[in-house]
């Protein structure tokens, strides 16, 4: 059976141990004891080993101890051992930025002409509350200074770039630019509301002209053509016109022209009696019998219009030879 002992002190390179019954023992502090202690520590230390430099770099970037522990997998106790020096560095950076001298004419005569005094004077005119300053170091762009506050029910976040070596501040967002502008600018940080005319809004939103439909353009007027001409054009488009169709169209056109001429009124002859004596018309000389044989066709009397072509002239295009 083993008895439990506790360490009560160190004497001359020995650990002083004491049992529950009051017995005292000595244990030499040698390499064997150190090796056993290191072995036990490695088994009880959970999570991967993270270098102090990496832990401090992440804390300096603005992460909390809990964020770094979750990100690296190390225990929270391990992270908190390196948190103190980094927090002190961040606070010192904020103090250095606020103490940068500036030119601010609106400051009272007894106030220090520093960056912090000028900014506080401007946000005080807005009745700002919940003022909070913070700093962090960006791995690529260097130190950043942030001011958050609430004015008029609106949360504000102003940020500057800080060069600690040159003691120079540069605004990197609109809120910081307004606070850094000479002569103030706080009045523009609170949005102002203005009344909008309802009639003007309705006129702009519902313009009657926007709902007028444009009438489509009228189709071009096509000239009216005779039925025969339209039929000929349609057949010409098809490209398949037979000789029979051409002859039928020509006959139809001739019949129409003949009907139009017959329907036209003839000029009335003057039937009124002429003044003075009238003489009977002289008889027409009769043609010799030898010139007109009895078997020939009667001569067509001359008229004031041209004779219609015969069927042979229409079909064959030439006058028929007389028998």
PDB file of C-alpha atoms in Angstrom:
ATOM      1  CA  UNK A   1       0.000   0.000   0.000  1.00  0.00           C
ATOM      2  CA  UNK A   2       1.356   3.384  -1.016  1.00  0.00           C
ATOM      3  CA  UNK A   3       1.054   6.528   1.086  1.00  0.00           C
ATOM      4  CA  UNK A   4       0.380   9.966  -0.376  1.00  0.00           C
ATOM      5  CA  UNK A   5       2.869  12.765   0.289  1.00  0.00           C
ATOM      6  CA  UNK A   6       2.818  16.464  -0.453  1.00  0.00           C
ATOM      7  CA  UNK A   7       5.613  18.902  -1.224  1.00  0.00           C
ATOM      8  CA  UNK A   8       6.224  21.247   1.683  1.00  0.00           C
ATOM      9  CA  UNK A   9       9.377  23.012   0.531  1.00  0.00           C
ATOM     10  CA  UNK A  10      12.870  22.899  -0.944  1.00  0.00           C
ATOM     11  CA  UNK A  11      16.070  22.481   1.068  1.00  0.00           C
ATOM     12  CA  UNK A  12      19.606  22.288  -0.364  1.00  0.00           C
ATOM     13  CA  UNK A  13      18.541  20.846  -3.726  1.00  0.00           C
ATOM     14  CA  UNK A  14      15.947  18.503  -2.246  1.00  0.00           C
ATOM     15  CA  UNK A  15      12.190  18.535  -2.253  1.00  0.00           C
ATOM     16  CA  UNK A  16      10.775  18.206   1.275  1.00  0.00           C
ATOM     17  CA  UNK A  17       7.798  15.850   1.327  1.00  0.00           C
ATOM     18  CA  UNK A  18       5.395  15.119   4.166  1.00  0.00           C
ATOM     19  CA  UNK A  19       2.899  12.303   4.628  1.00  0.00           C
ATOM     20  CA  UNK A  20      -0.523  12.414   6.234  1.00  0.00           C
ATOM     21  CA  UNK A  21       0.890  10.979   9.461  1.00  0.00           C
ATOM     22  CA  UNK A  22       3.467  13.757   9.681  1.00  0.00           C
ATOM     23  CA  UNK A  23       6.486  11.852   8.464  1.00  0.00           C
ATOM     24  CA  UNK A  24       8.921  13.914   6.394  1.00  0.00           C
ATOM     25  CA  UNK A  25      10.942  12.814   3.366  1.00  0.00           C
ATOM     26  CA  UNK A  26      13.546  14.328   1.000  1.00  0.00           C
ATOM     27  CA  UNK A  27      13.603  13.956  -2.804  1.00  0.00           C
ATOM     28  CA  UNK A  28      16.694  15.110  -4.740  1.00  0.00           C
ATOM     29  CA  UNK A  29      16.036  17.540  -7.575  1.00  0.00           C
ATOM     30  CA  UNK A  30      18.018  15.957 -10.391  1.00  0.00           C
ATOM     31  CA  UNK A  31      17.674  15.251 -14.116  1.00  0.00           C
ATOM     32  CA  UNK A  32      15.539  12.195 -13.479  1.00  0.00           C
ATOM     33  CA  UNK A  33      12.979  14.293 -11.635  1.00  0.00           C
ATOM     34  CA  UNK A  34      13.018  16.942 -14.405  1.00  0.00           C
ATOM     35  CA  UNK A  35      12.438  14.364 -17.139  1.00  0.00           C
ATOM     36  CA  UNK A  36       9.466  12.878 -15.310  1.00  0.00           C
ATOM     37  CA  UNK A  37       7.975  16.310 -14.755  1.00  0.00           C
ATOM     38  CA  UNK A  38       8.318  17.241 -18.459  1.00  0.00           C
ATOM     39  CA  UNK A  39       6.741  13.959 -19.488  1.00  0.00           C
ATOM     40  CA  UNK A  40       3.767  14.514 -17.234  1.00  0.00           C
ATOM     41  CA  UNK A  41       3.342  18.119 -18.465  1.00  0.00           C
ATOM     42  CA  UNK A  42       3.298  17.061 -22.108  1.00  0.00           C
ATOM     43  CA  UNK A  43       0.501  14.568 -21.383  1.00  0.00           C
ATOM     44  CA  UNK A  44      -1.641  17.078 -19.507  1.00  0.00           C
ATOM     45  CA  UNK A  45      -1.175  19.960 -22.001  1.00  0.00           C
ATOM     46  CA  UNK A  46      -4.120  19.688 -24.427  1.00  0.00           C
ATOM     47  CA  UNK A  47      -4.061  21.055 -27.978  1.00  0.00           C
ATOM     48  CA  UNK A  48      -1.228  21.863 -30.359  1.00  0.00           C
ATOM     49  CA  UNK A  49       1.767  23.856 -29.300  1.00  0.00           C
ATOM     50  CA  UNK A  50       1.572  27.476 -30.487  1.00  0.00           C
ATOM     51  CA  UNK A  51       4.555  29.800 -30.379  1.00  0.00           C
ATOM     52  CA  UNK A  52       4.300  32.904 -28.170  1.00  0.00           C
ATOM     53  CA  UNK A  53       5.107  35.073 -31.185  1.00  0.00           C
ATOM     54  CA  UNK A  54       2.103  33.763 -33.091  1.00  0.00           C
ATOM     55  CA  UNK A  55      -0.169  34.245 -30.083  1.00  0.00           C
ATOM     56  CA  UNK A  56       0.975  37.835 -29.556  1.00  0.00           C
ATOM     57  CA  UNK A  57       0.647  38.623 -33.256  1.00  0.00           C
ATOM     58  CA  UNK A  58      -2.987  37.548 -33.279  1.00  0.00           C
ATOM     59  CA  UNK A  59      -3.752  39.399 -30.052  1.00  0.00           C
ATOM     60  CA  UNK A  60      -2.116  42.518 -31.491  1.00  0.00           C
ATOM     61  CA  UNK A  61      -4.329  42.210 -34.575  1.00  0.00           C
ATOM     62  CA  UNK A  62      -7.359  42.839 -32.365  1.00  0.00           C
ATOM     63  CA  UNK A  63      -8.491  39.311 -31.537  1.00  0.00           C
ATOM     64  CA  UNK A  64      -9.526  38.445 -28.008  1.00  0.00           C
ATOM     65  CA  UNK A  65      -7.970  35.628 -25.990  1.00  0.00           C
ATOM     66  CA  UNK A  66     -11.034  33.456 -26.626  1.00  0.00           C
ATOM     67  CA  UNK A  67     -10.843  34.094 -30.389  1.00  0.00           C
ATOM     68  CA  UNK A  68      -7.161  33.139 -30.484  1.00  0.00           C
ATOM     69  CA  UNK A  69      -7.790  29.991 -28.441  1.00  0.00           C
ATOM     70  CA  UNK A  70     -10.563  28.929 -30.800  1.00  0.00           C
ATOM     71  CA  UNK A  71      -8.481  29.752 -33.853  1.00  0.00           C
ATOM     72  CA  UNK A  72      -5.268  28.011 -32.774  1.00  0.00           C
ATOM     73  CA  UNK A  73      -6.738  25.195 -30.707  1.00  0.00           C
ATOM     74  CA  UNK A  74      -4.585  26.070 -27.690  1.00  0.00           C
ATOM     75  CA  UNK A  75      -6.037  26.277 -24.210  1.00  0.00           C
ATOM     76  CA  UNK A  76      -7.419  29.573 -22.957  1.00  0.00           C
ATOM     77  CA  UNK A  77      -4.976  29.522 -20.032  1.00  0.00           C
ATOM     78  CA  UNK A  78      -2.057  29.353 -22.442  1.00  0.00           C
ATOM     79  CA  UNK A  79      -3.323  32.356 -24.431  1.00  0.00           C
ATOM     80  CA  UNK A  80      -4.013  34.461 -21.345  1.00  0.00           C
ATOM     81  CA  UNK A  81      -0.380  34.119 -20.231  1.00  0.00           C
ATOM     82  CA  UNK A  82       0.644  36.270 -23.238  1.00  0.00           C
ATOM     83  CA  UNK A  83      -2.351  38.623 -23.305  1.00  0.00           C
ATOM     84  CA  UNK A  84      -1.218  41.159 -20.696  1.00  0.00           C
ATOM     85  CA  UNK A  85       1.801  42.629 -22.531  1.00  0.00           C
ATOM     86  CA  UNK A  86      -0.144  42.912 -25.782  1.00  0.00           C
ATOM     87  CA  UNK A  87      -3.069  44.761 -24.150  1.00  0.00           C
ATOM     88  CA  UNK A  88      -0.628  47.233 -22.645  1.00  0.00           C
ATOM     89  CA  UNK A  89       0.878  47.830 -26.097  1.00  0.00           C
ATOM     90  CA  UNK A  90      -2.551  48.492 -27.624  1.00  0.00           C
ATOM     91  CA  UNK A  91      -3.439  51.012 -24.927  1.00  0.00           C
ATOM     92  CA  UNK A  92      -0.115  52.781 -25.392  1.00  0.00           C
ATOM     93  CA  UNK A  93      -0.761  53.055 -29.136  1.00  0.00           C
ATOM     94  CA  UNK A  94      -4.147  54.721 -28.555  1.00  0.00           C
ATOM     95  CA  UNK A  95      -2.583  57.189 -26.103  1.00  0.00           C
ATOM     96  CA  UNK A  96       0.158  58.024 -28.599  1.00  0.00           C
ATOM     97  CA  UNK A  97      -2.400  58.685 -31.355  1.00  0.00           C
ATOM     98  CA  UNK A  98      -4.587  60.905 -29.174  1.00  0.00           C
ATOM     99  CA  UNK A  99      -1.577  62.994 -28.140  1.00  0.00           C
ATOM    100  CA  UNK A 100      -0.552  63.870 -31.714  1.00  0.00           C
ATOM    101  CA  UNK A 101      -0.514  67.713 -32.006  1.00  0.00           C
ATOM    102  CA  UNK A 102      -2.957  69.225 -34.511  1.00  0.00           C
ATOM    103  CA  UNK A 103      -4.200  72.659 -35.606  1.00  0.00           C
ATOM    104  CA  UNK A 104      -7.735  73.174 -34.336  1.00  0.00           C
ATOM    105  CA  UNK A 105      -9.015  76.749 -34.178  1.00  0.00           C
ATOM    106  CA  UNK A 106     -12.337  75.816 -32.582  1.00  0.00           C
ATOM    107  CA  UNK A 107     -10.673  74.491 -29.403  1.00  0.00           C
ATOM    108  CA  UNK A 108     -10.779  76.645 -26.270  1.00  0.00           C
ATOM    109  CA  UNK A 109      -7.602  78.542 -25.428  1.00  0.00           C
ATOM    110  CA  UNK A 110      -6.893  76.451 -22.350  1.00  0.00           C
ATOM    111  CA  UNK A 111      -7.360  73.112 -24.194  1.00  0.00           C
ATOM    112  CA  UNK A 112      -4.475  71.088 -25.553  1.00  0.00           C
ATOM    113  CA  UNK A 113      -4.267  71.216 -29.342  1.00  0.00           C
ATOM    114  CA  UNK A 114      -4.086  67.470 -29.748  1.00  0.00           C
ATOM    115  CA  UNK A 115      -5.905  65.011 -31.944  1.00  0.00           C
ATOM    116  CA  UNK A 116      -7.858  63.553 -29.045  1.00  0.00           C
ATOM    117  CA  UNK A 117      -8.982  66.959 -27.747  1.00  0.00           C
ATOM    118  CA  UNK A 118     -10.108  68.117 -31.194  1.00  0.00           C
ATOM    119  CA  UNK A 119     -12.141  64.983 -31.884  1.00  0.00           C
ATOM    120  CA  UNK A 120     -13.739  64.963 -28.441  1.00  0.00           C
ATOM    121  CA  UNK A 121     -14.701  68.633 -28.823  1.00  0.00           C
ATOM    122  CA  UNK A 122     -16.459  67.894 -32.096  1.00  0.00           C
ATOM    123  CA  UNK A 123     -18.372  64.835 -30.933  1.00  0.00           C
ATOM    124  CA  UNK A 124     -19.378  66.633 -27.720  1.00  0.00           C
ATOM    125  CA  UNK A 125     -21.245  69.155 -29.877  1.00  0.00           C
ATOM    126  CA  UNK A 126     -23.320  66.208 -31.104  1.00  0.00           C
ATOM    127  CA  UNK A 127     -24.147  65.057 -27.563  1.00  0.00           C
ATOM    128  CA  UNK A 128     -22.358  61.803 -28.343  1.00  0.00           C
ATOM    129  CA  UNK A 129     -22.425  58.887 -25.921  1.00  0.00           C
ATOM    130  CA  UNK A 130     -20.642  55.539 -25.601  1.00  0.00           C
ATOM    131  CA  UNK A 131     -17.271  56.868 -26.773  1.00  0.00           C
ATOM    132  CA  UNK A 132     -14.736  54.053 -27.154  1.00  0.00           C
ATOM    133  CA  UNK A 133     -11.203  54.044 -28.611  1.00  0.00           C
ATOM    134  CA  UNK A 134      -9.375  50.938 -29.801  1.00  0.00           C
ATOM    135  CA  UNK A 135      -6.271  50.032 -31.768  1.00  0.00           C
ATOM    136  CA  UNK A 136      -4.847  47.052 -33.616  1.00  0.00           C
ATOM    137  CA  UNK A 137      -2.014  46.322 -35.976  1.00  0.00           C
ATOM    138  CA  UNK A 138      -2.759  45.120 -39.476  1.00  0.00           C
ATOM    139  CA  UNK A 139      -0.081  42.651 -40.656  1.00  0.00           C
ATOM    140  CA  UNK A 140       0.247  44.458 -44.005  1.00  0.00           C
ATOM    141  CA  UNK A 141      -0.918  48.065 -43.465  1.00  0.00           C
ATOM    142  CA  UNK A 142       0.274  48.843 -39.934  1.00  0.00           C
ATOM    143  CA  UNK A 143      -1.520  50.409 -36.981  1.00  0.00           C
ATOM    144  CA  UNK A 144      -5.195  51.349 -37.031  1.00  0.00           C
ATOM    145  CA  UNK A 145      -7.108  53.596 -34.612  1.00  0.00           C
ATOM    146  CA  UNK A 146     -10.888  53.252 -34.246  1.00  0.00           C
ATOM    147  CA  UNK A 147     -13.444  55.483 -32.527  1.00  0.00           C
ATOM    148  CA  UNK A 148     -17.021  54.324 -31.988  1.00  0.00           C
ATOM    149  CA  UNK A 149     -19.798  56.485 -30.524  1.00  0.00           C
ATOM    150  CA  UNK A 150     -23.537  57.099 -30.781  1.00  0.00           C
ATOM    151  CA  UNK A 151     -25.060  60.466 -31.698  1.00  0.00           C
ATOM    152  CA  UNK A 152     -28.697  61.177 -32.426  1.00  0.00           C
ATOM    153  CA  UNK A 153     -29.532  57.484 -32.209  1.00  0.00           C
ATOM    154  CA  UNK A 154     -27.013  56.674 -34.971  1.00  0.00           C
ATOM    155  CA  UNK A 155     -23.914  54.526 -34.397  1.00  0.00           C
ATOM    156  CA  UNK A 156     -20.694  55.912 -35.864  1.00  0.00           C
ATOM    157  CA  UNK A 157     -17.411  54.159 -36.627  1.00  0.00           C
ATOM    158  CA  UNK A 158     -14.420  56.346 -37.539  1.00  0.00           C
ATOM    159  CA  UNK A 159     -11.046  54.855 -38.455  1.00  0.00           C
ATOM    160  CA  UNK A 160      -7.582  56.288 -39.030  1.00  0.00           C
ATOM    161  CA  UNK A 161      -4.228  54.908 -40.110  1.00  0.00           C
ATOM    162  CA  UNK A 162      -1.528  55.741 -37.541  1.00  0.00           C
ATOM    163  CA  UNK A 163       2.178  56.027 -38.255  1.00  0.00           C
ATOM    164  CA  UNK A 164       3.763  55.767 -34.817  1.00  0.00           C
ATOM    165  CA  UNK A 165       7.222  56.760 -36.046  1.00  0.00           C
ATOM    166  CA  UNK A 166       6.092  59.997 -37.723  1.00  0.00           C
ATOM    167  CA  UNK A 167       3.171  60.655 -35.358  1.00  0.00           C
ATOM    168  CA  UNK A 168       0.808  61.071 -38.313  1.00  0.00           C
ATOM    169  CA  UNK A 169      -2.860  60.142 -38.626  1.00  0.00           C
ATOM    170  CA  UNK A 170      -4.724  59.614 -41.916  1.00  0.00           C
ATOM    171  CA  UNK A 171      -8.524  59.080 -42.130  1.00  0.00           C
ATOM    172  CA  UNK A 172      -9.462  55.898 -43.989  1.00  0.00           C
ATOM    173  CA  UNK A 173     -13.279  56.182 -44.022  1.00  0.00           C
ATOM    174  CA  UNK A 174     -15.914  58.908 -44.383  1.00  0.00           C
ATOM    175  CA  UNK A 175     -16.654  59.206 -40.662  1.00  0.00           C
ATOM    176  CA  UNK A 176     -12.997  59.835 -39.865  1.00  0.00           C
ATOM    177  CA  UNK A 177     -12.702  62.321 -42.740  1.00  0.00           C
ATOM    178  CA  UNK A 178     -15.622  64.381 -41.369  1.00  0.00           C
ATOM    179  CA  UNK A 179     -14.118  64.491 -37.893  1.00  0.00           C
ATOM    180  CA  UNK A 180     -10.661  65.362 -39.245  1.00  0.00           C
ATOM    181  CA  UNK A 181     -11.836  68.163 -41.542  1.00  0.00           C
ATOM    182  CA  UNK A 182     -10.765  71.656 -40.460  1.00  0.00           C
ATOM    183  CA  UNK A 183     -13.694  73.648 -39.146  1.00  0.00           C
ATOM    184  CA  UNK A 184     -15.681  70.662 -37.955  1.00  0.00           C
ATOM    185  CA  UNK A 185     -18.136  68.685 -39.996  1.00  0.00           C
ATOM    186  CA  UNK A 186     -20.058  67.079 -37.133  1.00  0.00           C
ATOM    187  CA  UNK A 187     -23.310  68.653 -38.319  1.00  0.00           C
ATOM    188  CA  UNK A 188     -23.143  66.555 -41.464  1.00  0.00           C
ATOM    189  CA  UNK A 189     -22.725  63.321 -39.501  1.00  0.00           C
ATOM    190  CA  UNK A 190     -26.368  63.324 -38.360  1.00  0.00           C
ATOM    191  CA  UNK A 191     -28.823  62.864 -41.250  1.00  0.00           C
ATOM    192  CA  UNK A 192     -31.509  65.522 -41.468  1.00  0.00           C
ATOM    193  CA  UNK A 193     -35.044  64.706 -42.597  1.00  0.00           C
ATOM    194  CA  UNK A 194     -37.020  67.039 -44.842  1.00  0.00           C
ATOM    195  CA  UNK A 195     -40.658  67.011 -45.826  1.00  0.00           C
ATOM    196  CA  UNK A 196     -41.415  65.804 -49.320  1.00  0.00           C
ATOM    197  CA  UNK A 197     -44.394  67.208 -51.221  1.00  0.00           C
ATOM    198  CA  UNK A 198     -46.948  64.470 -51.785  1.00  0.00           C
ATOM    199  CA  UNK A 199     -48.239  66.079 -54.970  1.00  0.00           C
ATOM    200  CA  UNK A 200     -44.755  66.380 -56.401  1.00  0.00           C
ATOM    201  CA  UNK A 201     -43.989  62.763 -55.533  1.00  0.00           C
ATOM    202  CA  UNK A 202     -47.205  61.549 -57.145  1.00  0.00           C
ATOM    203  CA  UNK A 203     -46.582  63.688 -60.225  1.00  0.00           C
ATOM    204  CA  UNK A 204     -43.098  62.311 -60.642  1.00  0.00           C
ATOM    205  CA  UNK A 205     -44.131  58.721 -60.001  1.00  0.00           C
ATOM    206  CA  UNK A 206     -47.348  58.672 -62.049  1.00  0.00           C
ATOM    207  CA  UNK A 207     -46.859  60.932 -65.044  1.00  0.00           C
ATOM    208  CA  UNK A 208     -49.841  60.531 -67.413  1.00  0.00           C
ATOM    209  CA  UNK A 209     -47.542  60.814 -70.398  1.00  0.00           C
ATOM    210  CA  UNK A 210     -45.836  57.613 -69.347  1.00  0.00           C
ATOM    211  CA  UNK A 211     -49.009  55.585 -69.961  1.00  0.00           C
ATOM    212  CA  UNK A 212     -49.982  56.969 -73.440  1.00  0.00           C
ATOM    213  CA  UNK A 213     -49.759  54.229 -76.003  1.00  0.00           C
ATOM    214  CA  UNK A 214     -48.392  55.210 -79.342  1.00  0.00           C
ATOM    215  CA  UNK A 215     -50.591  54.353 -82.336  1.00  0.00           C
ATOM    216  CA  UNK A 216     -48.938  52.046 -84.837  1.00  0.00           C
ATOM    217  CA  UNK A 217     -48.095  53.674 -88.184  1.00  0.00           C
ATOM    218  CA  UNK A 218     -50.695  53.258 -90.938  1.00  0.00           C
ATOM    219  CA  UNK A 219     -49.777  50.752 -93.635  1.00  0.00           C
ATOM    220  CA  UNK A 220     -48.679  52.294 -96.931  1.00  0.00           C
ATOM    221  CA  UNK A 221     -51.466  52.826 -99.475  1.00  0.00           C
ATOM    222  CA  UNK A 222     -51.154  50.488-102.402  1.00  0.00           C
ATOM    223  CA  UNK A 223     -52.428  51.744-105.795  1.00  0.00           C
ATOM    224  CA  UNK A 224     -55.483  49.941-107.095  1.00  0.00           C
ATOM    225  CA  UNK A 225     -54.774  48.005-110.240  1.00  0.00           C
ATOM    226  CA  UNK A 226     -57.188  46.464-112.716  1.00  0.00           C
ATOM    227  CA  UNK A 227     -58.208  42.925-111.981  1.00  0.00           C
ATOM    228  CA  UNK A 228     -56.476  41.624-115.084  1.00  0.00           C
ATOM    229  CA  UNK A 229     -53.231  43.415-114.156  1.00  0.00           C
ATOM    230  CA  UNK A 230     -53.333  42.066-110.581  1.00  0.00           C
ATOM    231  CA  UNK A 231     -53.929  38.568-111.870  1.00  0.00           C
ATOM    232  CA  UNK A 232     -51.017  38.919-114.247  1.00  0.00           C
ATOM    233  CA  UNK A 233     -48.744  40.142-111.418  1.00  0.00           C
ATOM    234  CA  UNK A 234     -49.753  37.241-109.183  1.00  0.00           C
ATOM    235  CA  UNK A 235     -49.045  34.752-111.917  1.00  0.00           C
ATOM    236  CA  UNK A 236     -45.725  36.446-112.593  1.00  0.00           C
ATOM    237  CA  UNK A 237     -44.740  35.928-108.958  1.00  0.00           C
ATOM    238  CA  UNK A 238     -45.482  32.223-109.172  1.00  0.00           C
ATOM    239  CA  UNK A 239     -43.286  31.834-112.239  1.00  0.00           C
ATOM    240  CA  UNK A 240     -45.551  29.098-113.736  1.00  0.00           C
ATOM    241  CA  UNK A 241     -47.698  30.688-116.480  1.00  0.00           C
ATOM    242  CA  UNK A 242     -48.922  28.574-119.408  1.00  0.00           C
ATOM    243  CA  UNK A 243     -49.656  29.848-122.974  1.00  0.00           C
ATOM    244  CA  UNK A 244     -53.329  29.020-122.469  1.00  0.00           C
ATOM    245  CA  UNK A 245     -53.509  31.403-119.504  1.00  0.00           C
ATOM    246  CA  UNK A 246     -51.857  34.164-121.523  1.00  0.00           C
ATOM    247  CA  UNK A 247     -54.416  33.747-124.357  1.00  0.00           C
ATOM    248  CA  UNK A 248     -57.360  33.707-121.948  1.00  0.00           C
ATOM    249  CA  UNK A 249     -56.140  36.886-120.247  1.00  0.00           C
ATOM    250  CA  UNK A 250     -55.701  38.629-123.579  1.00  0.00           C
ATOM    251  CA  UNK A 251     -59.216  37.693-124.713  1.00  0.00           C
ATOM    252  CA  UNK A 252     -60.640  38.893-121.404  1.00  0.00           C
ATOM    253  CA  UNK A 253     -58.877  42.236-121.767  1.00  0.00           C
ATOM    254  CA  UNK A 254     -60.126  42.662-125.340  1.00  0.00           C
ATOM    255  CA  UNK A 255     -63.714  41.868-124.341  1.00  0.00           C
ATOM    256  CA  UNK A 256     -63.543  44.441-121.563  1.00  0.00           C
ATOM    257  CA  UNK A 257     -62.226  47.112-123.877  1.00  0.00           C
ATOM    258  CA  UNK A 258     -64.911  46.331-126.448  1.00  0.00           C
ATOM    259  CA  UNK A 259     -67.647  46.508-123.834  1.00  0.00           C
ATOM    260  CA  UNK A 260     -66.366  49.866-122.582  1.00  0.00           C
ATOM    261  CA  UNK A 261     -66.379  51.334-126.086  1.00  0.00           C
ATOM    262  CA  UNK A 262     -69.915  50.091-126.817  1.00  0.00           C
ATOM    263  CA  UNK A 263     -71.192  51.453-123.512  1.00  0.00           C
ATOM    264  CA  UNK A 264     -69.706  54.889-124.184  1.00  0.00           C
ATOM    265  CA  UNK A 265     -72.371  57.360-125.496  1.00  0.00           C
ATOM    266  CA  UNK A 266     -72.052  58.304-129.142  1.00  0.00           C
ATOM    267  CA  UNK A 267     -72.015  62.021-130.011  1.00  0.00           C
ATOM    268  CA  UNK A 268     -75.503  63.167-131.044  1.00  0.00           C
ATOM    269  CA  UNK A 269     -75.822  64.262-134.646  1.00  0.00           C
ATOM    270  CA  UNK A 270     -77.198  67.682-135.347  1.00  0.00           C
ATOM    271  CA  UNK A 271     -80.843  66.966-136.466  1.00  0.00           C
ATOM    272  CA  UNK A 272     -82.006  70.540-136.477  1.00  0.00           C
ATOM    273  CA  UNK A 273     -83.031  71.761-139.956  1.00  0.00           C
ATOM    274  CA  UNK A 274     -80.453  73.945-141.527  1.00  0.00           C
ATOM    275  CA  UNK A 275     -81.420  77.393-142.569  1.00  0.00           C
ATOM    276  CA  UNK A 276     -82.001  77.944-146.282  1.00  0.00           C
ATOM    277  CA  UNK A 277     -82.843  75.476-148.986  1.00  0.00           C
ATOM    278  CA  UNK A 278     -81.605  71.980-148.606  1.00  0.00           C
ATOM    279  CA  UNK A 279     -80.476  69.883-151.444  1.00  0.00           C
ATOM    280  CA  UNK A 280     -80.880  66.144-151.520  1.00  0.00           C
ATOM    281  CA  UNK A 281     -77.599  64.371-151.062  1.00  0.00           C
ATOM    282  CA  UNK A 282     -75.909  63.233-154.173  1.00  0.00           C
ATOM    283  CA  UNK A 283     -76.069  59.520-154.746  1.00  0.00           C
ATOM    284  CA  UNK A 284     -72.874  57.611-154.140  1.00  0.00           C
ATOM    285  CA  UNK A 285     -71.253  56.258-157.260  1.00  0.00           C
ATOM    286  CA  UNK A 286     -71.698  52.567-157.561  1.00  0.00           C
ATOM    287  CA  UNK A 287     -68.632  50.423-157.842  1.00  0.00           C
ATOM    288  CA  UNK A 288     -68.095  48.505-161.090  1.00  0.00           C
ATOM    289  CA  UNK A 289     -69.318  44.948-161.047  1.00  0.00           C
ATOM    290  CA  UNK A 290     -65.971  43.605-162.173  1.00  0.00           C
ATOM    291  CA  UNK A 291     -64.182  45.026-159.164  1.00  0.00           C
ATOM    292  CA  UNK A 292     -66.400  43.225-156.602  1.00  0.00           C
ATOM    293  CA  UNK A 293     -67.143  39.617-157.357  1.00  0.00           C
ATOM    294  CA  UNK A 294     -70.388  38.148-156.045  1.00  0.00           C
ATOM    295  CA  UNK A 295     -68.603  35.490-153.961  1.00  0.00           C
ATOM    296  CA  UNK A 296     -66.542  37.983-151.924  1.00  0.00           C
ATOM    297  CA  UNK A 297     -67.445  39.086-148.404  1.00  0.00           C
ATOM    298  CA  UNK A 298     -69.262  42.373-147.988  1.00  0.00           C
ATOM    299  CA  UNK A 299     -66.986  45.315-147.425  1.00  0.00           C
ATOM    300  CA  UNK A 300     -66.864  46.578-143.882  1.00  0.00           C
ATOM    301  CA  UNK A 301     -67.984  50.146-143.659  1.00  0.00           C
ATOM    302  CA  UNK A 302     -65.443  52.641-142.396  1.00  0.00           C
ATOM    303  CA  UNK A 303     -65.925  53.826-138.863  1.00  0.00           C
ATOM    304  CA  UNK A 304     -64.236  56.199-136.554  1.00  0.00           C
ATOM    305  CA  UNK A 305     -62.472  53.438-134.538  1.00  0.00           C
ATOM    306  CA  UNK A 306     -60.063  50.659-135.409  1.00  0.00           C
ATOM    307  CA  UNK A 307     -61.439  47.221-136.166  1.00  0.00           C
ATOM    308  CA  UNK A 308     -60.973  44.466-133.612  1.00  0.00           C
ATOM    309  CA  UNK A 309     -58.364  41.845-134.487  1.00  0.00           C
ATOM    310  CA  UNK A 310     -59.611  38.513-135.677  1.00  0.00           C
ATOM    311  CA  UNK A 311     -59.200  35.224-133.802  1.00  0.00           C
ATOM    312  CA  UNK A 312     -56.301  34.171-136.033  1.00  0.00           C
ATOM    313  CA  UNK A 313     -54.485  37.438-135.356  1.00  0.00           C
ATOM    314  CA  UNK A 314     -54.953  36.954-131.625  1.00  0.00           C
ATOM    315  CA  UNK A 315     -53.827  33.310-131.595  1.00  0.00           C
ATOM    316  CA  UNK A 316     -51.127  33.302-134.289  1.00  0.00           C
ATOM    317  CA  UNK A 317     -50.131  36.949-134.217  1.00  0.00           C
ATOM    318  CA  UNK A 318     -50.521  37.487-137.997  1.00  0.00           C
ATOM    319  CA  UNK A 319     -53.298  38.062-140.506  1.00  0.00           C
ATOM    320  CA  UNK A 320     -54.572  34.886-142.197  1.00  0.00           C
ATOM    321  CA  UNK A 321     -53.740  34.361-145.843  1.00  0.00           C
ATOM    322  CA  UNK A 322     -56.727  34.832-148.113  1.00  0.00           C
ATOM    323  CA  UNK A 323     -57.856  31.749-149.967  1.00  0.00           C
TER     324      UNK A 323
END
